[in-house]
Amino acid sequence: MRLLVVEDETLLAEQIREHLVQQQFSVDVAHDGADGWFKLSEYPYDLAIIDIGLPKMDGLSLIRKARQNEIKTPVIVLTARGSWQEKVEGLDAGADDYLTKPFHTEELLARINALIRRAAGQPDPMLHSGPVKLNSRTQQVWLGEDEVSLTAYEYKVLEYFMHNPNKVISKTELTEHIYDQDFDLDSNVIEVFVLRLRKKLDPEGELKPIETLRGRGYRFTMVVS
């Protein structure tokens, strides 16, 4: 999953970014509302974390502008301690959740995961697809009763597939969602990850969970429940 953090406190923004990167998220950072709007309007994010008190364009204006432009990215707003007015204004502007400063990074992570699952229509952290099970909270994957060992990026690709079953997903879309914005989008490394996933999830070649559509991308064909 690819996230955007819009926070003008440089130290806090870096702390959030480092924690989320450790949890296998790809994270872009903006330090003012104008840059936040540019990134939000140009790149596909699975969720944005936006502080209300931003220079150049405040967080509320940024969220309203995003919603007015049909950008449906889930948003968590960061508000000042005890300011219920900011919480209400943030939700009224189009935010989906809020978190009061200071906060524990574990709570932020829990809210991010819950909101991403809700946006995907999958409130349960455990996803099932045939014999494949994925726990988005613990980042574990099983094939039947056996746990499957995946690299960080193999897990990211599989998680994105399972959150988007039966959708045709281009290599570019996959790359944009699992890497930071400055990654080379022409890289063929996605093909390697998909090949490895096929071998690990379908060692006997019977399930065929990932379909290749020539010139279009991939489709995860097993039904997710």
CSV table of C-alpha atoms in Angstrom, one decimal:
chain,number,residue,atom,x,y,z
A,1,MET,CA,0.0,0.0,0.0
A,2,ARG,CA,1.2,3.5,-0.9
A,3,LEU,CA,0.6,6.3,1.6
A,4,LEU,CA,1.0,10.1,1.6
A,5,VAL,CA,2.0,12.0,4.7
A,6,VAL,CA,1.3,15.8,4.7
A,7,GLU,CA,2.9,17.3,7.8
A,8,ASP,CA,4.9,20.5,8.2
A,9,GLU,CA,6.7,19.3,11.4
A,10,THR,CA,9.8,17.7,9.7
A,11,LEU,CA,10.8,15.5,12.6
A,12,LEU,CA,7.2,14.2,13.1
A,13,ALA,CA,6.8,13.6,9.4
A,14,GLU,CA,10.0,11.6,9.3
A,15,GLN,CA,9.1,9.6,12.4
A,16,ILE,CA,5.8,8.7,10.8
A,17,ARG,CA,7.4,7.8,7.5
A,18,GLU,CA,10.1,5.6,9.1
A,19,HIS,CA,7.5,3.7,11.2
A,20,LEU,CA,5.3,3.1,8.2
A,21,VAL,CA,8.2,2.0,6.0
A,22,GLN,CA,9.1,-0.5,8.7
A,23,GLN,CA,5.5,-1.9,8.4
A,24,GLN,CA,6.1,-2.4,4.6
A,25,PHE,CA,4.2,0.7,3.4
A,26,SER,CA,5.5,2.9,0.6
A,27,VAL,CA,5.4,6.5,1.9
A,28,ASP,CA,5.7,9.9,0.2
A,29,VAL,CA,6.0,13.0,2.3
A,30,ALA,CA,4.9,16.6,1.7
A,31,HIS,CA,5.6,19.5,4.1
A,32,ASP,CA,3.0,22.0,3.0
A,33,GLY,CA,-0.5,21.9,1.6
A,34,ALA,CA,0.5,23.0,-1.9
A,35,ASP,CA,2.9,20.1,-2.3
A,36,GLY,CA,0.4,17.8,-0.7
A,37,TRP,CA,-2.2,18.7,-3.3
A,38,PHE,CA,0.3,18.2,-6.1
A,39,LYS,CA,1.2,14.7,-5.0
A,40,LEU,CA,-2.4,13.8,-4.1
A,41,SER,CA,-3.6,14.9,-7.5
A,42,GLU,CA,-0.8,13.3,-9.5
A,43,TYR,CA,-0.2,9.9,-7.8
A,44,PRO,CA,-2.5,7.1,-6.7
A,45,TYR,CA,-2.5,6.7,-2.9
A,46,ASP,CA,-4.2,4.1,-0.8
A,47,LEU,CA,-4.5,6.6,2.1
A,48,ALA,CA,-3.4,10.1,3.1
A,49,ILE,CA,-2.5,11.4,6.5
A,50,ILE,CA,-3.0,15.2,6.6
A,51,ASP,CA,-2.2,17.7,9.3
A,52,ILE,CA,-4.7,20.5,9.6
A,53,GLY,CA,-2.2,23.3,10.3
A,54,LEU,CA,-0.2,23.4,7.1
A,55,PRO,CA,1.5,26.3,5.3
A,56,LYS,CA,0.6,27.5,1.8
A,57,MET,CA,-2.7,25.5,1.9
A,58,ASP,CA,-4.3,24.3,5.2
A,59,GLY,CA,-5.3,20.7,5.6
A,60,LEU,CA,-9.0,21.4,5.5
A,61,SER,CA,-8.7,23.3,2.2
A,62,LEU,CA,-6.6,20.4,0.9
A,63,ILE,CA,-9.2,17.8,1.8
A,64,ARG,CA,-12.1,19.9,0.4
A,65,LYS,CA,-10.2,20.4,-2.9
A,66,ALA,CA,-9.4,16.7,-3.2
A,67,ARG,CA,-13.1,15.8,-2.7
A,68,GLN,CA,-14.3,18.5,-5.1
A,69,ASN,CA,-12.0,17.0,-7.7
A,70,GLU,CA,-13.4,13.5,-7.1
A,71,ILE,CA,-10.3,12.2,-5.4
A,72,LYS,CA,-11.6,9.5,-3.1
A,73,THR,CA,-8.4,8.5,-1.3
A,74,PRO,CA,-9.2,7.7,2.4
A,75,VAL,CA,-7.9,10.5,4.7
A,76,ILE,CA,-6.9,10.6,8.3
A,77,VAL,CA,-6.5,14.1,9.7
A,78,LEU,CA,-4.1,15.0,12.5
A,79,THR,CA,-5.6,17.5,14.9
A,80,ALA,CA,-4.5,19.5,17.9
A,81,ARG,CA,-5.1,18.0,21.4
A,82,GLY,CA,-8.6,18.6,22.7
A,83,SER,CA,-9.8,20.5,19.7
A,84,TRP,CA,-13.1,18.9,19.0
A,85,GLN,CA,-13.9,21.7,16.5
A,86,GLU,CA,-11.0,20.6,14.3
A,87,LYS,CA,-12.2,17.0,14.4
A,88,VAL,CA,-15.7,18.0,13.3
A,89,GLU,CA,-14.4,20.4,10.6
A,90,GLY,CA,-12.0,17.7,9.3
A,91,LEU,CA,-14.8,15.1,9.0
A,92,ASP,CA,-17.1,17.7,7.4
A,93,ALA,CA,-14.4,18.6,4.9
A,94,GLY,CA,-14.3,14.9,3.7
A,95,ALA,CA,-11.8,13.2,6.0
A,96,ASP,CA,-12.6,9.6,7.0
A,97,ASP,CA,-11.0,9.5,10.4
A,98,TYR,CA,-8.9,11.7,12.8
A,99,LEU,CA,-6.1,11.3,15.3
A,100,THR,CA,-5.2,13.8,18.0
A,101,LYS,CA,-1.6,14.9,18.6
A,102,PRO,CA,0.4,13.5,20.3
A,103,PHE,CA,-0.4,10.0,19.4
A,104,HIS,CA,1.1,6.5,19.5
A,105,THR,CA,2.3,5.2,16.2
A,106,GLU,CA,0.7,1.9,17.0
A,107,GLU,CA,-2.7,3.6,17.1
A,108,LEU,CA,-2.0,5.4,13.8
A,109,LEU,CA,-1.1,2.0,12.2
A,110,ALA,CA,-4.3,0.4,13.5
A,111,ARG,CA,-6.4,3.2,12.1
A,112,ILE,CA,-4.6,3.1,8.7
A,113,ASN,CA,-5.1,-0.7,8.4
A,114,ALA,CA,-8.8,-0.4,9.4
A,115,LEU,CA,-9.5,2.4,7.0
A,116,ILE,CA,-7.7,0.7,4.1
A,117,ARG,CA,-9.7,-2.5,4.8
A,118,ARG,CA,-13.0,-0.6,5.0
A,119,ALA,CA,-12.2,1.3,1.7
A,120,ALA,CA,-11.7,-2.1,0.0
A,121,GLY,CA,-14.9,-3.5,1.4
A,122,GLN,CA,-13.0,-6.0,3.6
A,123,PRO,CA,-13.3,-5.0,7.2
A,124,ASP,CA,-11.8,-8.3,8.5
A,125,PRO,CA,-7.9,-8.3,8.5
A,126,MET,CA,-8.0,-11.9,7.4
A,127,LEU,CA,-8.5,-12.4,3.7
A,128,HIS,CA,-9.3,-15.8,2.2
A,129,SER,CA,-8.9,-16.8,-1.4
A,130,GLY,CA,-9.3,-20.5,-2.0
A,131,PRO,CA,-6.5,-22.2,0.1
A,132,VAL,CA,-4.6,-18.9,0.4
A,133,LYS,CA,-5.1,-16.8,3.6
A,134,LEU,CA,-3.5,-13.4,4.3
A,135,ASN,CA,-3.6,-11.5,7.6
A,136,SER,CA,-3.1,-7.8,6.8
A,137,ARG,CA,-2.5,-7.0,10.5
A,138,THR,CA,0.3,-9.5,11.1
A,139,GLN,CA,1.4,-9.7,7.4
A,140,GLN,CA,1.4,-13.4,7.4
A,141,VAL,CA,0.3,-15.7,4.5
A,142,TRP,CA,-0.7,-19.3,4.5
A,143,LEU,CA,-1.3,-21.9,1.8
A,144,GLY,CA,-3.6,-24.3,3.4
A,145,GLU,CA,-2.1,-24.9,6.9
A,146,ASP,CA,1.4,-24.1,5.9
A,147,GLU,CA,2.7,-20.5,6.3
A,148,VAL,CA,4.3,-19.1,3.2
A,149,SER,CA,7.6,-17.1,3.5
A,150,LEU,CA,7.4,-14.0,1.3
A,151,THR,CA,9.8,-11.1,0.9
A,152,ALA,CA,8.5,-7.6,1.8
A,153,TYR,CA,7.7,-6.7,-1.9
A,154,GLU,CA,6.2,-10.1,-2.7
A,155,TYR,CA,3.8,-9.5,0.3
A,156,LYS,CA,3.0,-6.0,-1.0
A,157,VAL,CA,2.1,-7.4,-4.5
A,158,LEU,CA,0.0,-10.2,-3.0
A,159,GLU,CA,-1.8,-7.9,-0.6
A,160,TYR,CA,-2.7,-5.5,-3.4
A,161,PHE,CA,-3.9,-8.3,-5.6
A,162,MET,CA,-6.1,-9.7,-2.8
A,163,HIS,CA,-7.6,-6.2,-2.1
A,164,ASN,CA,-8.4,-6.0,-5.8
A,165,PRO,CA,-9.7,-9.4,-6.9
A,166,ASN,CA,-10.6,-9.9,-10.5
A,167,LYS,CA,-9.5,-6.4,-11.4
A,168,VAL,CA,-7.1,-6.0,-14.3
A,169,ILE,CA,-4.0,-4.4,-12.8
A,170,SER,CA,-1.2,-3.0,-15.0
A,171,LYS,CA,2.5,-3.4,-14.1
A,172,THR,CA,2.6,0.4,-13.8
A,173,GLU,CA,-0.3,0.5,-11.3
A,174,LEU,CA,1.4,-2.2,-9.2
A,175,THR,CA,4.7,-0.3,-9.2
A,176,GLU,CA,3.0,2.9,-8.2
A,177,HIS,CA,1.3,1.3,-5.3
A,178,ILE,CA,4.3,-0.6,-3.8
A,179,TYR,CA,7.1,1.8,-4.4
A,180,ASP,CA,7.8,5.4,-3.5
A,181,GLN,CA,7.3,8.1,-6.1
A,182,ASP,CA,10.9,8.3,-7.3
A,183,PHE,CA,11.1,4.6,-8.3
A,184,ASP,CA,11.8,3.8,-11.9
A,185,LEU,CA,8.4,2.8,-13.3
A,186,ASP,CA,10.0,1.0,-16.3
A,187,SER,CA,11.5,-1.6,-14.0
A,188,ASN,CA,10.7,-5.2,-14.9
A,189,VAL,CA,11.1,-6.3,-11.2
A,190,ILE,CA,7.3,-6.7,-10.9
A,191,GLU,CA,7.4,-9.6,-13.3
A,192,VAL,CA,9.9,-11.3,-11.0
A,193,PHE,CA,7.7,-10.8,-8.0
A,194,VAL,CA,4.7,-12.2,-9.8
A,195,LEU,CA,6.7,-15.2,-11.0
A,196,ARG,CA,7.8,-15.9,-7.4
A,197,LEU,CA,4.3,-15.6,-6.1
A,198,ARG,CA,3.0,-18.1,-8.6
A,199,LYS,CA,5.6,-20.6,-7.5
A,200,LYS,CA,5.0,-20.1,-3.8
A,201,LEU,CA,1.2,-20.0,-4.0
A,202,ASP,CA,0.8,-22.6,-6.7
A,203,PRO,CA,3.7,-25.0,-6.5
A,204,GLU,CA,1.8,-27.8,-8.3
A,205,GLY,CA,0.6,-25.4,-11.1
A,206,GLU,CA,-3.1,-26.3,-10.4
A,207,LEU,CA,-4.6,-23.1,-8.9
A,208,LYS,CA,-3.3,-20.5,-11.4
A,209,PRO,CA,-4.2,-17.6,-9.1
A,210,ILE,CA,-2.6,-14.9,-11.2
A,211,GLU,CA,-3.6,-14.5,-14.8
A,212,THR,CA,-1.3,-12.6,-17.2
A,213,LEU,CA,-3.2,-10.4,-19.8
A,214,ARG,CA,-0.8,-9.6,-22.6
A,215,GLY,CA,-0.3,-5.9,-23.0
A,216,ARG,CA,-2.7,-5.2,-20.1
A,217,GLY,CA,-1.3,-6.5,-16.9
A,218,TYR,CA,-2.4,-9.1,-14.3
A,219,ARG,CA,-5.6,-10.3,-12.7
A,220,PHE,CA,-5.9,-12.2,-9.4
A,221,THR,CA,-8.6,-14.7,-10.3
A,222,MET,CA,-9.3,-16.5,-7.0
A,223,VAL,CA,-12.4,-15.3,-5.2
A,224,VAL,CA,-11.5,-13.4,-2.0
A,225,SER,CA,-13.8,-13.7,1.0
